[in-house]
CSV table of C-alpha atoms in Angstrom, one decimal:
chain,number,residue,atom,x,y,z
D,6,MET,CA,-6.7,0.7,12.7
D,7,SER,CA,-3.9,-0.7,10.6
D,8,GLY,CA,-2.7,-4.3,10.8
D,9,SER,CA,0.8,-5.4,12.1
D,10,ARG,CA,3.9,-4.0,10.4
D,11,PRO,CA,7.1,-5.8,9.6
D,12,GLU,CA,10.0,-5.3,11.9
D,13,LEU,CA,12.7,-2.9,10.9
D,14,PRO,CA,15.8,-4.4,9.4
D,15,GLY,CA,18.6,-4.5,11.9
D,16,GLY,CA,21.0,-1.7,12.9
D,17,PRO,CA,23.3,0.0,13.1
D,18,TYR,CA,21.8,2.4,10.6
D,19,LEU,CA,23.6,4.6,8.1
D,20,VAL,CA,21.4,7.6,7.3
D,21,VAL,CA,22.4,9.1,3.9
D,22,GLY,CA,21.3,12.6,3.1
D,23,LEU,CA,20.7,15.0,6.0
D,24,ALA,CA,18.0,17.3,4.8
D,25,ARG,CA,14.6,17.4,6.5
D,26,SER,CA,13.6,13.8,6.2
D,27,GLY,CA,17.1,12.4,6.8
D,28,ILE,CA,17.4,14.4,10.0
D,29,ALA,CA,14.0,13.2,11.2
D,30,ALA,CA,14.9,9.6,10.4
D,31,ALA,CA,18.2,9.8,12.3
D,32,LEU,CA,16.5,11.4,15.3
D,33,ALA,CA,13.7,8.8,15.3
D,34,LEU,CA,16.2,5.9,15.3
D,35,HIS,CA,18.4,7.5,18.0
D,36,ALA,CA,15.3,8.1,20.2
D,37,ARG,CA,14.6,4.3,20.0
D,38,GLY,CA,18.1,3.6,21.3
D,39,GLU,CA,19.4,2.5,17.9
D,40,GLN,CA,22.9,3.4,16.6
D,41,ALA,CA,22.4,5.9,13.8
D,42,ILE,CA,25.2,7.4,11.8
D,43,GLY,CA,24.4,10.4,9.6
D,44,VAL,CA,26.3,11.3,6.4
D,45,ASP,CA,25.9,14.0,3.7
D,46,ALA,CA,28.0,14.9,0.7
D,47,GLY,CA,27.3,18.5,1.5
D,48,VAL,CA,27.3,20.6,4.6
D,49,PRO,CA,23.7,21.0,5.8
D,50,ASP,CA,22.7,22.3,9.2
D,51,VAL,CA,22.9,19.3,11.5
D,52,THR,CA,22.7,21.2,14.8
D,53,ARG,CA,19.8,19.1,16.0
D,54,LEU,CA,21.6,15.8,15.3
D,55,ARG,CA,24.8,16.9,17.1
D,56,ALA,CA,22.8,18.2,20.1
D,57,ALA,CA,21.1,14.8,20.3
D,58,GLY,CA,24.4,13.0,20.2
D,59,VAL,CA,24.1,11.5,16.7
D,60,GLU,CA,27.4,10.8,14.9
D,61,VAL,CA,27.5,12.9,11.8
D,62,HIS,CA,29.9,13.0,8.8
D,63,LEU,CA,29.6,16.0,6.4
D,64,ASP,CA,31.2,16.7,3.1
D,65,ALA,CA,31.8,13.0,2.8
D,66,PRO,CA,30.7,10.3,0.3
D,67,GLY,CA,30.0,7.8,3.1
D,68,THR,CA,31.3,4.8,1.4
D,69,ASP,CA,33.8,4.1,4.2
D,70,LEU,CA,30.9,4.0,6.7
D,71,VAL,CA,29.0,1.2,5.0
D,72,SER,CA,31.0,-1.5,6.8
D,73,ARG,CA,29.8,-0.1,10.1
D,74,ALA,CA,26.1,-0.5,9.2
D,75,ARG,CA,23.5,-3.2,8.5
D,76,THR,CA,20.8,-1.0,7.1
D,77,LEU,CA,21.0,2.2,4.9
D,78,VAL,CA,18.2,4.7,5.3
D,79,LYS,CA,18.3,6.8,2.1
D,80,SER,CA,16.8,10.3,1.8
D,81,PRO,CA,14.7,10.8,-1.3
D,82,GLY,CA,17.1,13.3,-2.8
D,83,VAL,CA,19.9,10.8,-2.9
D,84,PRO,CA,20.0,9.0,-6.3
D,85,GLN,CA,20.0,5.2,-6.5
D,86,ASP,CA,23.4,5.2,-8.2
D,87,ALA,CA,25.1,7.3,-5.5
D,88,PRO,CA,28.4,5.5,-4.6
D,89,VAL,CA,27.4,4.9,-1.0
D,90,VAL,CA,24.1,3.4,-2.1
D,91,ARG,CA,25.8,1.1,-4.6
D,92,ALA,CA,28.3,0.1,-2.0
D,93,ALA,CA,25.6,-0.7,0.5
D,94,ARG,CA,23.7,-2.9,-1.9
D,95,ASP,CA,26.9,-4.7,-2.9
D,96,ALA,CA,27.6,-5.4,0.7
D,97,GLY,CA,24.2,-6.9,1.2
D,98,LEU,CA,22.7,-4.1,3.4
D,99,ALA,CA,19.0,-3.4,3.4
D,100,VAL,CA,18.2,-0.1,1.8
D,101,ILE,CA,15.0,1.7,2.8
D,102,GLY,CA,13.6,5.2,2.7
D,103,GLU,CA,12.2,7.4,5.4
D,104,VAL,CA,8.5,6.7,4.5
D,105,GLU,CA,9.1,3.0,4.8
D,106,LEU,CA,10.9,3.5,8.1
D,107,ALA,CA,8.0,5.6,9.5
D,108,TRP,CA,5.3,3.2,8.2
D,109,ARG,CA,6.9,0.3,10.0
D,110,LEU,CA,7.1,2.1,13.3
D,111,LEU,CA,3.7,3.8,13.3
D,112,PRO,CA,0.5,1.8,14.0
D,113,ASN,CA,-1.7,4.4,12.3
D,114,ASP,CA,-3.7,4.0,9.1
D,115,PHE,CA,-1.9,5.5,6.1
D,116,ILE,CA,-3.4,7.1,3.1
D,117,ALA,CA,-0.7,7.6,0.5
D,118,VAL,CA,-1.3,10.3,-2.1
D,119,THR,CA,0.8,10.2,-5.3
D,120,GLY,CA,0.8,11.4,-8.9
D,121,THR,CA,2.6,14.0,-11.0
D,122,ASN,CA,0.4,16.9,-10.1
D,123,GLY,CA,-2.2,17.7,-7.5
D,124,LYS,CA,-0.6,15.7,-4.7
D,125,THR,CA,-0.3,18.6,-2.2
D,126,THR,CA,-3.8,19.9,-2.9
D,127,THR,CA,-5.4,16.5,-2.5
D,128,THR,CA,-3.4,15.6,0.6
D,129,GLU,CA,-4.4,18.9,2.3
D,130,LEU,CA,-8.0,18.4,1.2
D,131,LEU,CA,-8.1,15.0,2.7
D,132,GLY,CA,-6.8,16.4,5.9
D,133,HIS,CA,-9.6,19.0,5.8
D,134,VAL,CA,-12.2,16.2,5.0
D,135,HIS,CA,-11.2,14.3,8.1
D,136,ARG,CA,-11.2,17.4,10.3
D,137,THR,CA,-14.6,18.4,9.0
D,138,ALA,CA,-15.9,14.9,9.9
D,139,GLY,CA,-14.4,15.2,13.4
D,140,LEU,CA,-11.9,12.4,12.7
D,141,PRO,CA,-8.3,12.6,14.1
D,142,VAL,CA,-5.8,13.2,11.2
D,143,THR,CA,-2.4,14.5,10.5
D,144,VAL,CA,-0.9,15.5,7.1
D,145,ALA,CA,2.7,14.6,6.5
D,146,GLY,CA,5.3,13.4,3.9
D,147,ASN,CA,6.4,15.3,0.9
D,148,VAL,CA,3.9,18.0,1.8
D,149,GLY,CA,6.3,19.4,4.5
D,150,THR,CA,6.3,17.4,7.7
D,151,ALA,CA,8.7,14.4,7.7
D,152,VAL,CA,6.5,11.4,8.6
D,153,THR,CA,9.2,10.0,11.0
D,154,THR,CA,8.6,13.1,13.3
D,155,LEU,CA,5.3,11.5,14.2
D,156,ILE,CA,6.8,8.4,15.8
D,157,GLY,CA,5.8,8.4,19.5
D,158,ALA,CA,4.0,11.7,19.2
D,159,LEU,CA,0.7,10.8,17.5
D,160,ASP,CA,-2.7,9.4,18.7
D,161,PRO,CA,-2.8,5.8,17.3
D,162,ALA,CA,-6.4,6.4,16.2
D,163,ALA,CA,-5.3,9.3,13.9
D,164,THR,CA,-5.1,8.7,10.1
D,165,ILE,CA,-1.9,9.8,8.4
D,166,VAL,CA,-2.5,11.4,5.0
D,167,CYS,CA,1.0,11.1,3.4
D,168,GLU,CA,2.0,12.9,0.2
D,169,THR,CA,4.4,10.4,-1.4
D,170,SER,CA,6.8,11.3,-4.3
D,171,SER,CA,8.3,8.9,-6.7
D,172,TYR,CA,11.6,9.4,-5.0
D,173,GLN,CA,10.1,8.2,-1.7
D,174,LEU,CA,8.2,5.3,-3.2
D,175,GLU,CA,11.1,3.9,-5.0
D,176,ASP,CA,12.8,3.3,-1.6
D,177,THR,CA,9.9,1.2,-0.3
D,178,LEU,CA,10.2,-2.6,0.4
D,179,ALA,CA,7.1,-3.6,2.2
D,180,PHE,CA,5.1,-0.4,2.3
D,181,ALA,CA,1.4,-1.2,2.0
D,182,PRO,CA,-0.8,1.7,2.9
D,183,GLU,CA,-4.4,1.1,4.0
D,184,ALA,CA,-5.4,3.5,1.1
D,185,ALA,CA,-3.6,5.0,-1.8
D,186,ILE,CA,-4.4,7.5,-4.6
D,187,LEU,CA,-2.8,7.8,-8.0
D,188,LEU,CA,-4.0,11.1,-9.4
D,189,ASN,CA,-2.2,11.2,-12.8
D,190,VAL,CA,1.1,10.3,-14.4
D,191,THR,CA,2.8,12.7,-16.9
D,192,PRO,CA,6.5,13.1,-17.7
D,193,ASP,CA,8.4,14.4,-14.7
D,194,HIS,CA,11.7,13.7,-13.0
D,195,LEU,CA,13.0,12.0,-16.1
D,196,ASP,CA,16.5,13.2,-15.2
D,197,ARG,CA,16.3,10.9,-12.1
D,198,HIS,CA,14.2,8.0,-13.4
D,199,GLY,CA,15.4,7.9,-17.0
D,200,THR,CA,12.1,6.9,-18.6
D,201,LEU,CA,8.4,7.6,-18.1
D,202,GLU,CA,7.9,3.9,-17.6
D,203,ALA,CA,10.4,3.8,-14.7
D,204,TYR,CA,8.8,6.9,-13.2
D,205,ARG,CA,5.3,5.3,-13.4
D,206,GLU,CA,6.6,2.1,-11.8
D,207,ALA,CA,8.0,4.1,-8.9
D,208,LYS,CA,4.5,5.6,-8.4
D,209,LEU,CA,2.9,2.2,-8.5
D,210,GLU,CA,4.9,1.1,-5.5
D,211,ALA,CA,2.1,2.7,-3.4
D,212,PHE,CA,-0.2,-0.1,-4.6
D,213,ARG,CA,1.9,-3.1,-5.3
D,214,ARG,CA,1.7,-4.7,-1.8
D,215,GLN,CA,-1.8,-3.6,-0.8
D,216,THR,CA,-4.1,-6.4,0.4
D,217,ALA,CA,-7.8,-6.9,-0.3
D,218,ALA,CA,-8.6,-4.9,2.9
D,219,GLY,CA,-7.1,-1.8,1.3
D,220,VAL,CA,-8.5,0.9,-1.0
D,221,ALA,CA,-6.8,1.9,-4.3
D,222,VAL,CA,-8.1,5.1,-6.0
D,223,THR,CA,-7.3,6.4,-9.4
D,224,SER,CA,-8.9,7.7,-12.6
D,225,THR,CA,-10.8,5.4,-14.8
D,226,ALA,CA,-8.1,5.8,-17.4
D,227,LEU,CA,-5.4,4.5,-15.1
D,228,ALA,CA,-7.3,1.8,-13.2
D,229,ALA,CA,-6.1,-1.1,-15.3
D,230,ALA,CA,-2.5,-0.2,-14.5
D,231,LEU,CA,-2.8,-0.5,-10.8
D,232,PRO,CA,-1.1,-3.6,-9.2
D,233,GLY,CA,-2.0,-5.1,-5.8
D,234,ASP,CA,-5.1,-6.6,-4.4
D,235,ALA,CA,-6.9,-3.6,-3.0
D,236,ARG,CA,-10.5,-2.6,-3.8
D,237,ARG,CA,-10.5,-0.4,-6.9
D,238,VAL,CA,-12.3,2.9,-6.6
D,239,THR,CA,-12.3,5.2,-9.6
D,240,PHE,CA,-13.1,8.8,-10.4
D,241,GLY,CA,-14.0,10.3,-13.8
D,242,ALA,CA,-16.8,10.6,-16.2
D,243,ALA,CA,-20.1,8.8,-15.5
D,244,ALA,CA,-20.0,7.5,-19.1
D,245,ASP,CA,-16.8,5.6,-18.2
D,246,GLY,CA,-18.3,3.9,-15.2
D,247,ALA,CA,-16.5,5.8,-12.5
D,248,THR,CA,-17.3,5.2,-8.8
D,249,VAL,CA,-17.2,8.9,-8.1
D,250,ALA,CA,-18.7,10.1,-11.4
D,251,LEU,CA,-19.1,13.5,-13.1
D,252,HIS,CA,-22.3,13.6,-15.1
D,253,ASP,CA,-23.1,15.7,-18.1
D,254,ASP,CA,-25.4,18.0,-16.0
D,255,GLY,CA,-22.5,19.0,-13.8
D,256,THR,CA,-23.4,16.8,-10.8
D,257,ILE,CA,-21.1,14.4,-9.0
D,258,SER,CA,-22.3,11.0,-7.7
D,259,TRP,CA,-20.9,8.3,-5.4
D,260,GLU,CA,-21.8,4.8,-6.4
D,261,GLY,CA,-24.8,6.1,-8.3
D,262,ALA,CA,-26.1,8.3,-5.5
D,263,PRO,CA,-26.0,12.1,-5.8
D,264,LEU,CA,-23.2,13.8,-3.9
D,265,MET,CA,-23.0,17.4,-4.9
D,266,ALA,CA,-22.8,19.8,-7.9
D,267,ALA,CA,-19.3,20.2,-9.3
D,268,ALA,CA,-19.8,23.9,-9.2
D,269,GLU,CA,-19.9,23.8,-5.4
D,270,ILE,CA,-16.3,22.6,-5.1
D,271,GLY,CA,-14.5,25.4,-3.3
D,272,ILE,CA,-11.2,25.3,-5.4
D,273,PRO,CA,-11.6,26.3,-9.0
D,274,GLY,CA,-10.5,24.6,-12.2
D,275,PRO,CA,-11.0,21.2,-13.8
D,276,HIS,CA,-7.8,19.9,-12.4
D,277,ASN,CA,-9.0,20.7,-8.9
D,278,ARG,CA,-12.3,19.0,-9.6
D,279,GLU,CA,-10.4,15.9,-10.3
D,280,ASN,CA,-8.4,16.3,-7.1
D,281,ALA,CA,-11.6,16.8,-5.1
D,282,MET,CA,-13.2,13.7,-6.7
D,283,ALA,CA,-10.2,11.7,-5.8
D,284,ALA,CA,-10.3,12.9,-2.2
D,285,ALA,CA,-14.0,12.1,-2.0
D,286,ALA,CA,-13.4,8.7,-3.4
D,287,VAL,CA,-10.9,7.6,-0.8
D,288,ALA,CA,-12.8,9.2,2.1
D,289,LEU,CA,-16.2,7.7,1.1
D,290,ALA,CA,-14.7,4.3,0.4
D,291,ARG,CA,-13.3,4.4,3.9
D,292,GLY,CA,-16.6,5.3,5.5
D,293,VAL,CA,-16.4,9.0,6.1
D,294,ASP,CA,-19.8,10.6,6.3
D,295,ALA,CA,-21.0,11.9,2.9
D,296,ALA,CA,-22.3,15.1,4.4
D,297,ALA,CA,-18.9,15.9,5.9
D,298,VAL,CA,-17.2,15.1,2.6
D,299,ARG,CA,-19.6,17.5,0.8
D,300,GLU,CA,-19.1,20.3,3.3
D,301,ALA,CA,-15.3,19.9,3.2
D,302,LEU,CA,-15.2,20.0,-0.6
D,303,ARG,CA,-17.2,23.2,-0.5
D,304,SER,CA,-15.1,24.9,2.2
D,305,PHE,CA,-11.6,24.0,1.3
D,306,GLY,CA,-9.6,27.1,0.1
D,307,GLY,CA,-6.6,25.6,-1.6
D,308,VAL,CA,-2.9,25.5,-0.7
D,309,ALA,CA,0.1,27.9,-0.8
D,310,HIS,CA,2.2,28.0,-4.0
D,311,ARG,CA,-0.5,26.4,-6.1
D,312,LEU,CA,-2.3,28.9,-8.2
D,313,GLU,CA,-2.3,31.1,-5.0
D,314,PRO,CA,-3.5,34.7,-5.5
D,315,ILE,CA,-1.0,37.0,-4.0
D,316,ALA,CA,-2.2,40.5,-4.7
D,317,GLU,CA,-3.9,42.8,-7.1
D,318,ARG,CA,-2.0,46.0,-8.2
D,319,ASP,CA,-3.6,48.5,-10.5
D,320,GLY,CA,-6.0,45.9,-11.8
D,321,VAL,CA,-3.2,43.3,-12.4
D,322,ALA,CA,-3.5,40.0,-10.5
D,323,TYR,CA,-0.3,38.3,-9.2
D,324,VAL,CA,-0.5,34.5,-8.8
D,325,ASN,CA,2.1,32.2,-7.2
D,326,ASP,CA,2.2,28.8,-8.8
D,327,SER,CA,5.7,28.0,-7.8
D,328,LYS,CA,4.8,24.4,-7.1
D,329,ALA,CA,4.4,23.9,-10.9
D,330,THR,CA,7.7,22.2,-11.4
D,331,ASN,CA,6.8,20.4,-14.6
D,332,VAL,CA,5.3,21.1,-18.0
D,333,ASP,CA,2.0,19.6,-17.3
D,334,ALA,CA,1.4,21.7,-14.2
D,335,THR,CA,2.2,24.9,-16.1
D,336,GLN,CA,-0.2,23.8,-18.8
D,337,VAL,CA,-2.9,23.4,-16.1
D,338,ALA,CA,-2.1,26.9,-14.8
D,339,LEU,CA,-2.3,28.6,-18.2
D,340,ARG,CA,-5.7,27.0,-19.0
D,341,SER,CA,-7.0,28.8,-15.9
D,342,TYR,CA,-6.8,32.2,-17.4
D,343,ALA,CA,-8.3,34.1,-20.4
D,344,PRO,CA,-6.5,34.1,-23.8
D,345,GLY,CA,-3.8,36.7,-24.2
D,346,THR,CA,-3.8,37.9,-20.6
D,347,VAL,CA,-0.9,36.0,-18.9
D,348,HIS,CA,2.5,37.4,-18.2
D,349,LEU,CA,4.3,34.1,-17.5
D,350,ILE,CA,7.4,33.8,-15.4
D,351,ALA,CA,9.1,30.4,-16.1
D,352,GLY,CA,12.4,28.6,-15.8
D,353,GLY,CA,14.7,26.9,-13.4
D,354,VAL,CA,16.2,23.3,-13.5
D,355,PRO,CA,14.7,21.6,-16.6
D,356,LYS,CA,14.6,18.0,-15.3
D,357,ALA,CA,15.1,16.5,-18.8
D,358,GLN,CA,11.6,17.6,-20.0
D,359,ASP,CA,10.2,18.5,-23.4
D,360,PHE,CA,8.9,22.0,-23.2
D,361,ALA,CA,7.5,22.0,-26.8
D,362,PRO,CA,4.0,21.1,-25.5
D,363,LEU,CA,3.8,24.5,-23.8
D,364,ALA,CA,4.1,26.4,-27.1
D,365,PRO,CA,0.5,26.2,-28.3
D,366,LEU,CA,-0.9,27.3,-24.9
D,367,VAL,CA,1.7,30.1,-24.6
D,368,ALA,CA,0.6,31.3,-28.0
D,369,GLU,CA,-3.0,31.3,-27.0
D,370,ARG,CA,-2.9,32.5,-23.4
D,371,CYS,CA,0.3,34.6,-22.9
D,372,ALA,CA,1.0,38.2,-23.6
D,373,ALA,CA,4.7,37.6,-22.8
D,374,VAL,CA,7.0,35.1,-21.1
D,375,TYR,CA,9.8,36.1,-18.8
D,376,LEU,CA,12.5,33.4,-18.6
D,377,ILE,CA,14.7,32.8,-15.5
D,378,GLY,CA,17.3,30.4,-14.3
D,379,GLU,CA,19.2,27.5,-15.8
D,380,GLY,CA,16.5,26.4,-18.2
D,381,ALA,CA,15.8,29.8,-19.8
D,382,GLY,CA,17.6,29.1,-23.1
D,383,GLU,CA,16.0,25.6,-23.5
D,384,ILE,CA,12.5,26.9,-22.7
D,385,GLY,CA,13.0,29.9,-25.0
D,386,ALA,CA,14.0,27.7,-27.9
D,387,ALA,CA,11.0,25.5,-27.3
D,388,LEU,CA,8.6,28.5,-27.2
D,389,ALA,CA,10.1,30.4,-30.2
D,390,SER,CA,7.4,29.0,-32.5
D,391,SER,CA,4.7,30.5,-30.3
D,392,GLY,CA,5.1,34.0,-31.6
D,393,THR,CA,4.8,35.3,-28.1
D,394,PRO,CA,7.4,37.9,-26.9
D,395,LEU,CA,10.1,36.1,-24.9
D,396,HIS,CA,12.3,37.9,-22.4
D,397,ASP,CA,15.4,36.2,-21.0
D,398,VAL,CA,15.6,38.2,-17.8
D,399,GLY,CA,17.7,35.8,-15.7
D,400,ASP,CA,16.3,36.1,-12.2
D,401,MET,CA,13.0,36.7,-10.3
D,402,GLU,CA,13.7,40.4,-9.5
D,403,ARG,CA,14.0,41.3,-13.1
D,404,ALA,CA,11.1,39.1,-14.1
D,405,VAL,CA,8.7,40.6,-11.7
D,406,ALA,CA,9.8,44.1,-12.6
D,407,ALA,CA,9.5,43.5,-16.3
D,408,ALA,CA,6.2,41.7,-16.1
D,409,SER,CA,4.7,44.4,-13.8
D,410,ALA,CA,5.8,47.2,-16.1
D,411,ALA,CA,4.2,45.5,-19.1
D,412,ALA,CA,0.9,44.1,-17.6
D,413,ARG,CA,-2.3,46.0,-18.0
D,414,PRO,CA,-5.5,46.0,-16.0
D,415,GLY,CA,-7.3,42.7,-16.3
D,416,GLU,CA,-4.1,40.7,-17.0
D,417,VAL,CA,-2.2,38.4,-14.6
D,418,VAL,CA,1.5,38.0,-13.7
D,419,LEU,CA,1.8,34.3,-13.2
D,420,LEU,CA,4.8,32.5,-11.6
D,421,SER,CA,4.4,29.0,-13.0
D,422,PRO,CA,8.0,27.8,-13.7
D,423,ALA,CA,7.6,24.4,-15.2
D,424,CYS,CA,11.0,23.6,-13.6
D,425,ALA,CA,12.6,22.7,-10.3
D,426,SER,CA,14.0,25.5,-8.2
D,427,PHE,CA,17.4,24.2,-7.2
D,428,ASP,CA,19.5,26.4,-9.4
D,429,GLN,CA,18.5,29.6,-7.6
D,430,TYR,CA,16.5,28.5,-4.5
D,431,PRO,CA,16.6,25.7,-2.0
D,432,ASN,CA,13.0,24.6,-2.8
D,433,PHE,CA,9.9,25.7,-4.6
D,434,GLU,CA,8.5,27.3,-1.3
D,435,ALA,CA,11.5,29.6,-1.1
D,436,ARG,CA,11.0,30.6,-4.8
D,437,GLY,CA,7.3,31.3,-4.2
D,438,ASP,CA,8.0,33.3,-1.1
D,439,HIS,CA,10.6,35.4,-3.0
D,440,PHE,CA,7.9,36.1,-5.6
D,441,ARG,CA,5.5,37.1,-2.9
D,442,ARG,CA,7.9,39.5,-1.3
D,443,LEU,CA,8.8,41.1,-4.6
D,444,VAL,CA,5.1,41.6,-5.3
D,445,GLU,CA,4.3,42.9,-1.8
D,446,GLU,CA,7.2,45.4,-2.0
D,447,ARG,CA,5.8,47.0,-5.2
């Protein structure tokens, strides 16, 4: 059970950004009897807020509402330099995020999972580990369920496994989870953070205020970068002294004792082996039974939108990797398939990334690339040197049709966009679902 949490900064509360987490935060505050005012620069569906009696302002910057509040609760999609956020800071308001709000109001142990890639898989896997061990658990955060929805509705003995993005972590003030995992850090969201260093620093907020009673898990390569006072637990090669260690013979050990063969892990690929080792590290460090951890790693089947097999048509496999919203994730996906067999669908919002590192893998693994969305031209220019046929098809319908017509038995049509979805879809889930529908209709 967690220790005491700091009190919330005082209200009234101005909740800025009324997507999923903002709505949940406003409803949670309202249910506590606090005055919550919601504002959004767009016109999202706020039916639930209005039905509850929450004051809402839409298509509005919100700067005129700052004088009515003492605390601003910022949704992760709202940038730090938004006028309303700047005005709140200038006026001396506390500015917190939805994860910080929930953490202060929930007595449960938190396991925060962060990193550039693998967060959702590792979060869901940790939920599976706890369920396999018969331990109460709920999975929330960036993975889909806004964590503030759990306030007043969760067994205090349950562990919350919370996928936390850099956007969420940069809005923390006192957040100190009982355990935290940093899987990896590669360039992503540079359009928001500006530099890789600033992006990494946002991730490290998960560890910065941890105490000696906490657990901090990361790879051996990143261990020296972790701030905070928590116990360090590492995963990686045995030669590097990892706590959860992969040996040359393909076995995995925990603190020197055999755990399982890497080949037994139920989700394929070296990236998933690292995700599984990270999940094992935090679970074992927190006292979960090793036999349950082993069984869970064997039986876990993966998550939607992450190298998810959709169908096979005339010997061609269709795979949904819509969650691959950065270059590194698409590289991981391409390495999962045989040379020359991939018909890659890529594109969307570029997020200030360098796509050039994709070119060697595209040259090696792809039969063709089908470019969609806002980033098509930029990606095409970066891949021109690959010598692989590039088709600027514009949208998903044309991409699936063209790839399906060209693919031969034994090949794969892979949606792995390397980009955000917001030019053509509300989120990566909607993009992946559209891909699935198009494949199922063929």
